[in-house]
Every structure is written in structure tokens, then in C-alpha cells.
GROMACS .gro file of C-alpha atoms in nm:
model
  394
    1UNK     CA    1   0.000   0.000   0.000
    2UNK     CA    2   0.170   0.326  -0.132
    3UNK     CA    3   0.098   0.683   0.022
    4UNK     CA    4  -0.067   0.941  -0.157
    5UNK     CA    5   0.281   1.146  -0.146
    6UNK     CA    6   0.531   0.833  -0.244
    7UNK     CA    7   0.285   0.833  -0.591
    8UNK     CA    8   0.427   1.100  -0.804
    9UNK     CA    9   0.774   0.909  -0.720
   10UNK     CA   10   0.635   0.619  -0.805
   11UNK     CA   11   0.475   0.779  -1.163
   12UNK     CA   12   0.855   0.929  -1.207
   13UNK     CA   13   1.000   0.610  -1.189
   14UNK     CA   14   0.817   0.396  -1.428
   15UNK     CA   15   0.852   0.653  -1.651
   16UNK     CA   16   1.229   0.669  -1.620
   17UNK     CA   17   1.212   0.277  -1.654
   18UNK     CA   18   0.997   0.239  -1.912
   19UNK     CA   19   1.150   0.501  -2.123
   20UNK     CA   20   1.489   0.358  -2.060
   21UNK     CA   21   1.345   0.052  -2.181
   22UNK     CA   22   1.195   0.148  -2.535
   23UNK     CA   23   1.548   0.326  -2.598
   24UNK     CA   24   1.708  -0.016  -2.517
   25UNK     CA   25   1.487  -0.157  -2.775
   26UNK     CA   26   1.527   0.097  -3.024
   27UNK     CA   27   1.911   0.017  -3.015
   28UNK     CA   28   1.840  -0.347  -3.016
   29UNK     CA   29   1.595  -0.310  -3.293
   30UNK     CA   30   1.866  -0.104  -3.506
   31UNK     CA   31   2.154  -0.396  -3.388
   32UNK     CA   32   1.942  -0.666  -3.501
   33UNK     CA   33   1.848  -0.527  -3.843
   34UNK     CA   34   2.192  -0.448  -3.912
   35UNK     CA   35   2.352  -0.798  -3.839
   36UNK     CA   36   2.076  -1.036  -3.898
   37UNK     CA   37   2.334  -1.254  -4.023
   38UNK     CA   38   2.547  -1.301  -3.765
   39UNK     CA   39   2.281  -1.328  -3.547
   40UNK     CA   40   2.089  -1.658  -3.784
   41UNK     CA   41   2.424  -1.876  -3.604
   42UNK     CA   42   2.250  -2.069  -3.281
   43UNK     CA   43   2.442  -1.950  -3.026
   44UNK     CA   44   2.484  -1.601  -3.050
   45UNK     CA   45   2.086  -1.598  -3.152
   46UNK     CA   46   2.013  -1.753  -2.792
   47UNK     CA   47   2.248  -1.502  -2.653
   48UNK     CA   48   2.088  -1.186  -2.808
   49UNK     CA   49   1.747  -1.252  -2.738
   50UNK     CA   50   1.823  -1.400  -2.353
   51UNK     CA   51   1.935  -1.051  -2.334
   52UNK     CA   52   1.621  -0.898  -2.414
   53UNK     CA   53   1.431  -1.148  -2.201
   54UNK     CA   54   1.572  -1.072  -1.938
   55UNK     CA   55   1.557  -0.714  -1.964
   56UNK     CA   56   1.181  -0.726  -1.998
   57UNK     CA   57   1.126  -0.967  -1.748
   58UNK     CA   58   1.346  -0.706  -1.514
   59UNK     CA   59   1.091  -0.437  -1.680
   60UNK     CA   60   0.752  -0.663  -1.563
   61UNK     CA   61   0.942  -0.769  -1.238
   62UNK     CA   62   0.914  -1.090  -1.320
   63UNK     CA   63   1.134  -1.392  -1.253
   64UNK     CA   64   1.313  -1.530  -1.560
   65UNK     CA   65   1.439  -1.845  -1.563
   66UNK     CA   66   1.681  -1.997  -1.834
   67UNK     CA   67   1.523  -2.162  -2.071
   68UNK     CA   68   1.665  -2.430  -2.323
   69UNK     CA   69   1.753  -2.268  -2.658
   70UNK     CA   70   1.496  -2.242  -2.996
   71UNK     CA   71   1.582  -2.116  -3.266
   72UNK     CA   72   1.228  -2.060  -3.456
   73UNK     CA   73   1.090  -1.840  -3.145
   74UNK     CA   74   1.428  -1.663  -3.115
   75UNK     CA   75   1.403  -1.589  -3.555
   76UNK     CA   76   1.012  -1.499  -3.415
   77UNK     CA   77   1.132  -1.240  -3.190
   78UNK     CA   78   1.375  -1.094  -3.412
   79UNK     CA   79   1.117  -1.033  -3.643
   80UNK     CA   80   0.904  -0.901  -3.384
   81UNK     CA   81   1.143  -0.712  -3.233
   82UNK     CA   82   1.256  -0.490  -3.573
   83UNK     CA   83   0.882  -0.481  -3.627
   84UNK     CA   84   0.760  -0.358  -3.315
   85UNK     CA   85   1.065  -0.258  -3.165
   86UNK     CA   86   1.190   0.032  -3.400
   87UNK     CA   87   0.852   0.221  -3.401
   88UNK     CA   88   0.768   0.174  -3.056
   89UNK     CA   89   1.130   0.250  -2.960
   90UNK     CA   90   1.122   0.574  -3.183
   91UNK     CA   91   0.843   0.729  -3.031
   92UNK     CA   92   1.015   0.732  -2.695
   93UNK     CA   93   1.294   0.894  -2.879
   94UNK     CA   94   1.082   1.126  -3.016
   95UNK     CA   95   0.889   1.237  -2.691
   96UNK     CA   96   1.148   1.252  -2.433
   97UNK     CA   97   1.335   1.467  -2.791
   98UNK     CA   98   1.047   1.697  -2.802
   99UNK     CA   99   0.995   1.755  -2.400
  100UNK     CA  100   1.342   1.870  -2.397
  101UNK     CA  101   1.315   2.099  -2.648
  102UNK     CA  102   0.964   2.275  -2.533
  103UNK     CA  103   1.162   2.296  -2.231
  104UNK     CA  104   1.465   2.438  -2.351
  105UNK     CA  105   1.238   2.693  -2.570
  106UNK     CA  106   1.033   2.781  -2.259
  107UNK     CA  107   1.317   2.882  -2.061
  108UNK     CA  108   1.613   2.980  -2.347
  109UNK     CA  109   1.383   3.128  -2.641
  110UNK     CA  110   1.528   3.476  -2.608
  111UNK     CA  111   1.906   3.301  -2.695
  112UNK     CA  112   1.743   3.254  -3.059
  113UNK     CA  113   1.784   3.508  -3.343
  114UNK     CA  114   1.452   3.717  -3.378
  115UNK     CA  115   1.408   3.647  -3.747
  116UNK     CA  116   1.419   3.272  -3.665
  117UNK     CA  117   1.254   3.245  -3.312
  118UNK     CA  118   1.113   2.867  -3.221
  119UNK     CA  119   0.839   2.727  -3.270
  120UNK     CA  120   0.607   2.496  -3.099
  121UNK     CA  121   0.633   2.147  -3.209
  122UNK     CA  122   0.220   2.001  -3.172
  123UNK     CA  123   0.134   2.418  -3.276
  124UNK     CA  124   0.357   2.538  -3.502
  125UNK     CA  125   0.293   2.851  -3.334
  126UNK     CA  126   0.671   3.053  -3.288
  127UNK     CA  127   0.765   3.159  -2.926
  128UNK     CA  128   0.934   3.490  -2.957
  129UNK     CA  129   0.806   3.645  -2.608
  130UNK     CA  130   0.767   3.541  -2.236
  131UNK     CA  131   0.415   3.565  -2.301
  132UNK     CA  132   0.410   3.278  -2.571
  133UNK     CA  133   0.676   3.085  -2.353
  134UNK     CA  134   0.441   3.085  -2.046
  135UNK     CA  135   0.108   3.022  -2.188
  136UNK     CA  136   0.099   2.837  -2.569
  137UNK     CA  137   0.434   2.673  -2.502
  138UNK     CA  138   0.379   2.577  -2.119
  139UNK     CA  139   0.023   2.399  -2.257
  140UNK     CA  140   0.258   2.182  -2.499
  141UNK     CA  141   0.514   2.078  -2.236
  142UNK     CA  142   0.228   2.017  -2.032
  143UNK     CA  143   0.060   1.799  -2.270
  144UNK     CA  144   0.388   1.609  -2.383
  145UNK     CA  145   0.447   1.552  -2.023
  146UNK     CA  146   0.106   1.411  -1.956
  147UNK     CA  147   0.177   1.180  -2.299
  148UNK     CA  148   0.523   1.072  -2.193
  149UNK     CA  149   0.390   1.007  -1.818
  150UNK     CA  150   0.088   0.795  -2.029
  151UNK     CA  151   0.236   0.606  -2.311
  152UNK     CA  152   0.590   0.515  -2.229
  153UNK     CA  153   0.506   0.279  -1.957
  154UNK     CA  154   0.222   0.094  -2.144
  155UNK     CA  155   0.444   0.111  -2.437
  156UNK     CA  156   0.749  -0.051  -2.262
  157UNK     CA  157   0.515  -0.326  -2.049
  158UNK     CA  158   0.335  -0.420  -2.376
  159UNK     CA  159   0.656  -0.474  -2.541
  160UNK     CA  160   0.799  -0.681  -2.241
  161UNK     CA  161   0.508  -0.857  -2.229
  162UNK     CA  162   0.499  -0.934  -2.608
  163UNK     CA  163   0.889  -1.042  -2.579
  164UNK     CA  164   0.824  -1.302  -2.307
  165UNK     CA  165   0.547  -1.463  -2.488
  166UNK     CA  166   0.730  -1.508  -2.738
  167UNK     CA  167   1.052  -1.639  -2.630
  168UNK     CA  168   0.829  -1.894  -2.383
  169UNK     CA  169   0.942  -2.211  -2.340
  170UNK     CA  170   0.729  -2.494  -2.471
  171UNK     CA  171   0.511  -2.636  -2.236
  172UNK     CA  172   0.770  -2.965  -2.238
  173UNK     CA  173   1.063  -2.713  -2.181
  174UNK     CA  174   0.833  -2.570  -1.868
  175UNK     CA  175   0.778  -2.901  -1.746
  176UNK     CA  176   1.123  -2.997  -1.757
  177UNK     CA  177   1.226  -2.663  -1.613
  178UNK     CA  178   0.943  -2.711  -1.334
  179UNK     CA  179   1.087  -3.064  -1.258
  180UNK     CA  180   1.417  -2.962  -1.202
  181UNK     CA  181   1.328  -2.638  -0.993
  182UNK     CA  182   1.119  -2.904  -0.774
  183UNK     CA  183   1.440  -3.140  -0.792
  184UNK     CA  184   1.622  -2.817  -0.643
  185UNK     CA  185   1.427  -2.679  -0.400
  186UNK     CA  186   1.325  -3.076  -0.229
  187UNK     CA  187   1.735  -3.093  -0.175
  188UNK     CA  188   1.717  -2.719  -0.037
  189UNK     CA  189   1.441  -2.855   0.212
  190UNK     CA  190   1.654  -3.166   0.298
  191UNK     CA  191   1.947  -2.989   0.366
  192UNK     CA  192   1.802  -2.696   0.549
  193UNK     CA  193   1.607  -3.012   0.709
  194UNK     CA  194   1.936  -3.179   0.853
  195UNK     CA  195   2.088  -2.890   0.910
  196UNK     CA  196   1.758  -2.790   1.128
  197UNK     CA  197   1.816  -3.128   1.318
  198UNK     CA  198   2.158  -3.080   1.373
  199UNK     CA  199   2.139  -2.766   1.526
  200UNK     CA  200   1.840  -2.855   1.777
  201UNK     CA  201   2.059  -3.129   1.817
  202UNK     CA  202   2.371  -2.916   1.948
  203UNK     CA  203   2.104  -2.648   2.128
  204UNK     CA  204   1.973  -2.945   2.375
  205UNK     CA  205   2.267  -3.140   2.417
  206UNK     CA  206   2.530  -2.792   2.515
  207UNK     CA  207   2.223  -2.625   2.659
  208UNK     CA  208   1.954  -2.809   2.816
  209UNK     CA  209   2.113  -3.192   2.847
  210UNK     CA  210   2.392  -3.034   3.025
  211UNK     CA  211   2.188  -2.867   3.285
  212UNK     CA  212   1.925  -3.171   3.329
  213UNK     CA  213   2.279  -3.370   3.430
  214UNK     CA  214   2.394  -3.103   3.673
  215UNK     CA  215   2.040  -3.115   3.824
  216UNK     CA  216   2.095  -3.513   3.851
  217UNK     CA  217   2.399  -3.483   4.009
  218UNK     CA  218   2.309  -3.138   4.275
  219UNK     CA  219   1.982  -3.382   4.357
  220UNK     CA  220   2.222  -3.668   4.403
  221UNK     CA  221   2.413  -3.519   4.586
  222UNK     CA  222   2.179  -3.361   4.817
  223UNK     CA  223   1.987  -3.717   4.878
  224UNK     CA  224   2.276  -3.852   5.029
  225UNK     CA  225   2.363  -3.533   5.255
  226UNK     CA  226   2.045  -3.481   5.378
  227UNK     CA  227   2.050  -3.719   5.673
  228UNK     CA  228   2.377  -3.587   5.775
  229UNK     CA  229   2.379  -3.178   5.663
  230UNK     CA  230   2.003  -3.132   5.548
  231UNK     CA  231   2.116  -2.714   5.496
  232UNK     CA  232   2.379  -2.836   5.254
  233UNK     CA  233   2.124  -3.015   5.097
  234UNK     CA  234   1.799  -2.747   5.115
  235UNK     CA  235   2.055  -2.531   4.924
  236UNK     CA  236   2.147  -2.820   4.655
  237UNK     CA  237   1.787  -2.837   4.628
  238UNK     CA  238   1.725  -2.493   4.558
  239UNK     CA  239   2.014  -2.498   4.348
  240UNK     CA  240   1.850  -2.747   4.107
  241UNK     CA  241   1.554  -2.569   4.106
  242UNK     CA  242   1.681  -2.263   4.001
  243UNK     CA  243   1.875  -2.468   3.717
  244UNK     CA  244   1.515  -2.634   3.604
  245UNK     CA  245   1.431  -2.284   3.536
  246UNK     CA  246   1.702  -2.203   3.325
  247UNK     CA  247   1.657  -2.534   3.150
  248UNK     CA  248   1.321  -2.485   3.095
  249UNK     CA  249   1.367  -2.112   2.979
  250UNK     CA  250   1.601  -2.271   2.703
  251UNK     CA  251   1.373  -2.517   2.570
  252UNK     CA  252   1.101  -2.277   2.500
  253UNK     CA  253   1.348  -2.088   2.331
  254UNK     CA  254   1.426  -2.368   2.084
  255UNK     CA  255   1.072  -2.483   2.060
  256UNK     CA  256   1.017  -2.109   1.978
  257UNK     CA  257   1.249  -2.198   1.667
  258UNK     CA  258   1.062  -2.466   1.585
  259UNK     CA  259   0.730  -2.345   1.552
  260UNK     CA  260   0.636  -1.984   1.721
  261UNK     CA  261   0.390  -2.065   2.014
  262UNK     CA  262   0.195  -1.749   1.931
  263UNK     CA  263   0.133  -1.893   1.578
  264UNK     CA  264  -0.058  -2.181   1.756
  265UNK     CA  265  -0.157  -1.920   2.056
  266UNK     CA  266  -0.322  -1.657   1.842
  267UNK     CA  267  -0.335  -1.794   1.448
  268UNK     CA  268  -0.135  -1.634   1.198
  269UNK     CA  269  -0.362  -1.291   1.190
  270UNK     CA  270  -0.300  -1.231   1.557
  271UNK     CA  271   0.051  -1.383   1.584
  272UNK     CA  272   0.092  -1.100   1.268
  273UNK     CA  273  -0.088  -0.798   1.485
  274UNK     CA  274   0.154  -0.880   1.788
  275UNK     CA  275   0.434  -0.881   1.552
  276UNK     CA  276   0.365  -0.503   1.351
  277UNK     CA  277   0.320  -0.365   1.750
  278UNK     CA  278   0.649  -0.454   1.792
  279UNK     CA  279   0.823  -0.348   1.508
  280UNK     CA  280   1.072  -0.076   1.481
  281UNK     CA  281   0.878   0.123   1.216
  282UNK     CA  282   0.496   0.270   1.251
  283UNK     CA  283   0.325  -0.040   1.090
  284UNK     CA  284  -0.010  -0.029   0.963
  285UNK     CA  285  -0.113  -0.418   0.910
  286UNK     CA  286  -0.410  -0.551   0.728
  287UNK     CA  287  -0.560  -0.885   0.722
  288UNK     CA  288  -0.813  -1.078   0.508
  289UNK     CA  289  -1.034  -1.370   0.560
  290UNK     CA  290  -0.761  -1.696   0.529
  291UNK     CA  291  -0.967  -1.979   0.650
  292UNK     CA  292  -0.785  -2.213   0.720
  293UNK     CA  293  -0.435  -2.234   0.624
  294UNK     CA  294  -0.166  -2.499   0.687
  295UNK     CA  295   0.061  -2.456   0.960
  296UNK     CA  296   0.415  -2.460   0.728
  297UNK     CA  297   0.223  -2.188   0.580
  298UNK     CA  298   0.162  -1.996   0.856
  299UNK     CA  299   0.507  -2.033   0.954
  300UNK     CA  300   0.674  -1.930   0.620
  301UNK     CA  301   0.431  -1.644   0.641
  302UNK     CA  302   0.520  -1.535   0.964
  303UNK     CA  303   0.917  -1.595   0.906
  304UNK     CA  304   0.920  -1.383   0.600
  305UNK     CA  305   0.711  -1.065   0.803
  306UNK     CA  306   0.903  -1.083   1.046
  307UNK     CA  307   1.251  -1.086   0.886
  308UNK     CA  308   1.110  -0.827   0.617
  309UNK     CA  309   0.995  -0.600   0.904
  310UNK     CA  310   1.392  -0.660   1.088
  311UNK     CA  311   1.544  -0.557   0.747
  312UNK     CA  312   1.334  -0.259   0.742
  313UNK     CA  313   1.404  -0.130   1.091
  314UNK     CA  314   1.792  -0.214   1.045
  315UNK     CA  315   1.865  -0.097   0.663
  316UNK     CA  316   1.552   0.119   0.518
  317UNK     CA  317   1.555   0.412   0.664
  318UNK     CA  318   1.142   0.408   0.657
  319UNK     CA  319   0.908   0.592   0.850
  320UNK     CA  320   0.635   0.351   0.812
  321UNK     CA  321   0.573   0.003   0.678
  322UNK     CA  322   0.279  -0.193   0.582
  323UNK     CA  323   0.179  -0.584   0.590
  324UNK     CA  324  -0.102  -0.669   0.375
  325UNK     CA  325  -0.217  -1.054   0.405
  326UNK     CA  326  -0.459  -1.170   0.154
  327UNK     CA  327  -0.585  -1.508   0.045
  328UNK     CA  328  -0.686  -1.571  -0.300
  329UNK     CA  329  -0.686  -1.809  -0.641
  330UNK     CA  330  -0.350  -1.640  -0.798
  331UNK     CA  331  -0.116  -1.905  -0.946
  332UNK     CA  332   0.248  -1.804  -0.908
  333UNK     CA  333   0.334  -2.075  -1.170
  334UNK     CA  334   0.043  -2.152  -1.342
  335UNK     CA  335   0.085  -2.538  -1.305
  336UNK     CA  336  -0.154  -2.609  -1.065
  337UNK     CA  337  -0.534  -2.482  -0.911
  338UNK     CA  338  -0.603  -2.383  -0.588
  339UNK     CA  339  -0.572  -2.106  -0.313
  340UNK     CA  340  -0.247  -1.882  -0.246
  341UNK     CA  341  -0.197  -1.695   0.069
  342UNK     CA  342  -0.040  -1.337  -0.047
  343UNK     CA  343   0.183  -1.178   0.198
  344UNK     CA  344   0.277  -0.819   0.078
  345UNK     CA  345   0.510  -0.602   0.317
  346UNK     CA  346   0.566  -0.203   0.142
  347UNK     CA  347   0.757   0.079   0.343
  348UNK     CA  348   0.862   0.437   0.234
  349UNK     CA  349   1.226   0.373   0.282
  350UNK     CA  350   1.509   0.436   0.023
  351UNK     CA  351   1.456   0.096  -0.140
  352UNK     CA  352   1.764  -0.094  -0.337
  353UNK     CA  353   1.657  -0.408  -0.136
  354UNK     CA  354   1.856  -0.730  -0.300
  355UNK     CA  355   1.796  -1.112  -0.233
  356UNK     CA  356   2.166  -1.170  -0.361
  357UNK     CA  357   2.292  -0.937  -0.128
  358UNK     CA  358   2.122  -1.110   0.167
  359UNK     CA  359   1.966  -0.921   0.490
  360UNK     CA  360   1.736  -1.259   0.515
  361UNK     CA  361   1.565  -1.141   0.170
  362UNK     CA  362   1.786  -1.487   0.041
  363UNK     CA  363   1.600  -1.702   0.341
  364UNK     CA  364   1.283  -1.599   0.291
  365UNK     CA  365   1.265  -1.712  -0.092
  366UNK     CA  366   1.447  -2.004  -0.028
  367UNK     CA  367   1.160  -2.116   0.273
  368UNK     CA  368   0.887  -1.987  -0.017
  369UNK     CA  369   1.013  -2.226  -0.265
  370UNK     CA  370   1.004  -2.512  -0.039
  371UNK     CA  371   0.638  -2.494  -0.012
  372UNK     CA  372   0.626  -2.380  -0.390
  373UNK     CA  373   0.585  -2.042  -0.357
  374UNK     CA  374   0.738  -1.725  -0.494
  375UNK     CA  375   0.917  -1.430  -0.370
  376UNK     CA  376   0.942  -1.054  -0.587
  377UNK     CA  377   1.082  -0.780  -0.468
  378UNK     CA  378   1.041  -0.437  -0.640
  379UNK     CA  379   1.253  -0.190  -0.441
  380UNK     CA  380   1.435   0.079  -0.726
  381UNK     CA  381   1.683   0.301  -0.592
  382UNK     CA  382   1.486   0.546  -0.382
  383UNK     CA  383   1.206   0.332  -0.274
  384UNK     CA  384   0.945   0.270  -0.214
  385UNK     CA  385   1.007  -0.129  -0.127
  386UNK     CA  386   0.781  -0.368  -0.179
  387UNK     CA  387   0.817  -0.737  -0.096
  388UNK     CA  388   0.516  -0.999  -0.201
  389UNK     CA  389   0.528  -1.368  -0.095
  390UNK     CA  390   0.252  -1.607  -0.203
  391UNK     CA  391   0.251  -1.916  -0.096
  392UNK     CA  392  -0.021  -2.206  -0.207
  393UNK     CA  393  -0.214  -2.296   0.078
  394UNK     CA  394  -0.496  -2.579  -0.030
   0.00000   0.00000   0.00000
């Protein structure tokens, strides 16, 4: 959920992107035209358009996996792509061209000669006073604004869009792809399984085993000196009480690792509430009906708010955050039915949040894909961040 104020920031940057974006494609479009024949050899082909893919799957903010090479959709898309790409990539070139230069003669049209002032672009109409600057000329730059604000951004997404349909993989390439993604993620779980074991393992054998055995051996001790000394052993006693305390405080804490009590205390809605309270950021949280949802769920849910709302408070720089929890039919791979729980966490920070970089952003994908979810993360330089898990839950 974006403020009111981060939306002209937001409008600024899609823009930027998306104009970025058709002059990527105009010099593509120009680059494949010119050496079409280099680019009919297999591998440099595959290359070239991967390129593109993944630019407009960076555009779409959407995860693009490598796919196995094909050289009909790949001649497809360079087809496409002079088609398509050269108008499409000329208009950009030809709006952002024209805003600069309404702007330039708004501000500069006294530096011209008088006997060739400038003249409006859309008007033809010459601007040879401050009068014709501020009022014919301002109504242009105002109007090529609102039209590069508009069009650049559907331009670029229809593009992207366009591009990724047609470099698809075949549905036997996605299957394939789908199977060994599975393959991946089931060893992730496994290891992160054993290595889960192992260190509950090492928690209750250094922390709680070893203070059960002192408590053996202060009881011990204090059975057999309690005929003779029973102070000596009152204060063994007490002694071993005070350790069942501290044992007991440490295996809550690793059964707290295990599954978080409040999930099973207060379901994942209130165990969520408690959590934004707590935060380090103003947190606004809002929660749909979920029925009933599985308890990995709930804990991957809860995991990746919590660690999002820790990276927030440590690296963001935000002033307030936002967890949005929704439960609905979306599909993050389109391979199977069913419902998805949607965890979306947004703050006003300075964005530049990268799963390859870590801060837990790494963790949280990695425990999404175990349950076959997905993680994206849309955080440009500047902000604002937002972070959307969904996670099938039927």
C-alpha cells in the first residue's frame, strides 16, 4: 500500500524505466536489423534474445528463468522485435526529444535570433516572447508531459510482455524446467532439514542436556547429605531448582524456533498484529479472511514478516511500513489450481533491497520455494520497497 505522497515518485519512476526501456529496444531493434546474419548462427541468436528477455522480465518484475535454446521463437522475436521494436522505440525517442526541447524553448527562447525564433512542435505557433513561452508553449510541455507520463510505460510493459510470450518455453521445456526447480528446491528442504536437526541437536545437548545432568547430580548429591547436613542439601535443592528454570527457559526458546507458540496461541492474523506492534517502524497491518491455512504456511508467512519488518528497521531508513495478508486463487506458476496466501510487506524507505545481497531477503525465498511459492521484490533506488510472498495454501 503506497501513500498518496510516495505516488508521483512512483509515476517518475516507471517513466524513467519504461523510457529507458523502449530506448534499449530501439538500439536493439537497429543492432538486429543491421547484423541479422550473424545473429541466424544458434548460439549467439540464444544469446541476443536472452538478453532482451531478461531485460523485460526485469521491466515486468518478473522472474526469468533460463530456458533451453529455440531457434524458430528466437528468428520470431527478431522479427518481432525490428517490427515492433523500432517504431515503438522511436516514439520514446521522439517524446522525451520533443519535452526537452519545449523545455529548452520555454526557458532559453530569447538566446534565438529574432528572425528565426522557435516554434512549438504540436502548434507550429513561434515563441518569440515570455508571453508565448508561459502560456501556448507551457500547454505543450504540459501535454507532452502528460503523454510521456501515459504512453511510455504501457508502451514498454506491452513490449515486455509481447517479448516473453514469445521467447516462452514450450510447455515440455516448462515441465522440464518445473521438474528440475522441484528437484532443487526438495534438496534445499533436505538440507536446510538436517541442518535444522543438527542444530536442535547441538542447542539441547550444550544447553539443556547439560543442565538436566547437573540437576541429577546437585539432587544426588543432596539425597545422600540430607540425613547428615540437610542445609547443605535445602541449598542443593534450591540450586536445582533454580537450574530447572534455566533449562526450561532454554527449551522454550528452541521450541520457539521450531514453531512460534503465538502462531498456535493466536493464528497467523494475531501472531501477525503482535508482531507489527512490535516493530521498529509505525506499521499499519491488514488482514483478510484466510480460513484455514496450513501450519508450514503460517510459519513461512510469519518468518518472511518478520525478517522483512527486521530488514526494514535495520537498513531502510522508513518511517512507516505496511503488511497486507490476503488469500486468494493467484497461481504463481500456473501449473496447478487452488488457493495462495499473499503476503505483501511495502515501506517508504530508500529501497535498493537485494535477495543476492542477503539481509534474510535470500532465506525468505528459499523457505517460499520449499512450499512452492514465490518471492518478488520491487525496491528501485529510492524506494518505495515492496516485498510480495505467495505461498499455495490448499
Amino acid at each position: 500500500m503506497i501513500g498518496d505522497e510516495a505516488r508521483p515518485r512512483l509515476v517518475l519512476i516507471r517513466t524513467g524505466r519504461g523510457a529507458r526501456y523502449l530506448l534499449g529496444t530501439l538500439v536493439t531493434a537497429i543492432v538486429t536489423l543491421v547484423a541479422a546474419p550473424l545473429l541466424c548462427v544458434p548460439s549467439l541468436a540464444t544469446a541476443w534474445a536472452e538478453r532482451h528477455r531478461r531485460h523485460a522480465g526485469a521491466l515486468l518484475e518478473r522472474p526469468v528463468r533460463l530456458r533451453p535454446p529455440a531457434l524458430v521463437r528466437e528468428l520470431a522475436w527478431f522479427v518481432i522485435q525490428v517490427v515492433g521494436g523500432l517504431p515503438v522505440g522511436a516514439f520514446a525517442l521522439l517524446c522525451l526529444g520533443n519535452l526537452l526541447l519545449t523545455l529548452a524553448a520555454a526557458v532559453g527562447w530569447w538566446a534565438f535570433p529574432t528572425s528565426d525564433p522557435p516554434r512549438l512542435l504540436l502548434l507550429d505557433v513561434p515563441v518569440d516572447s515570455w508571453a508565448s513561452a508561459l502560456t501556448v508553449n507551457l500547454a505543450q510541455l504540459l501535454l507532452l508531459t502528460a503523454l510521456t507520463v501515459t504512453a511510455l510505460p504501457l508502451l514498454a510493459r506491452a513490449h515486455a510482455r509481447c517479448c516473453l510470450a514469445v521467447l516462452a518455453p514450450s510447455p515440455v521445456q516448462r515441465m522440464a524446467a518445473r521438474v528440475t526447480e522441484l528437484t532443487r528446491t526438495r534438496t534445499d528442504v533436505l538440507q536446510a532439514h538436517g541442518a535444522e536437526l543438527r542444530r536442535i541437536e547441538r542447542d539441547l545437548h550444550d544447553g539443556t542436556q547439560a543442565r538436566l545432568v547437573a540437576i541429577a547430580i546437585r539432587l544426588a548429591v543432596a539425597g545422600q547429605s540430607l540425613p547428615q547436613d540437610p542445609q547443605t542439601a535445602a541449598a542443593l535443592v534450591g540450586q536445582a531448582r533454580a537450574e530447572t528454570e534455566e533449562a526450561m527457559t532454554e527449551l522454550r526458546s528452541v521450541i520457539r524456533t521450531i514453531y512460534p507458540p503465538v502462531l498456535a496461541d493466536q493464528g497467523l492474523a494475531g501472531a501477525l498484529r503482535t508482531l507489527t506492534t512490535r516493530a521498529g517502524v509505525p506499521t499499519r497491518i491488514d488482514v483478510g479472511d484466510l480460513g484455514e491455512v496450513p501450519a508450514a504456511v503460517e510459519a513461512v508467512a510469519y518468518f518472511a514478516v518478520t525478517e522483512t519488518l527486521a530488514n526494514i528497521a535495520r537498513h531502510s531508513r522508513a518511517t512507516r511500513a505496511t503488511v497486507r495478508v490476503t488469500r486468494g486463487t493467484h497461481v504463481p506458476h500456473d501449473t496447478h489450481g487452488g488457493a495462495v496466501l499473499a503476503v505483501e510487506v511495502s515501506d517508504d524507505g530508500t529501497g535498493g533491497a537485494d535477495a543476492s545481497r542477503g539481509s534474510g531477503l535470500d532465506g525468505i525465498g528459499r523457505r517460499a520455494a520449499a512450499l512452492d511459492g514465490t518471492m518478488k521484490i520491487s525496491s528501485p533506488p529510492g524506494g518505495p520497497t515492496i516485498i510480495t510472498v505467495e505461498l499455495p495454501c490448499a
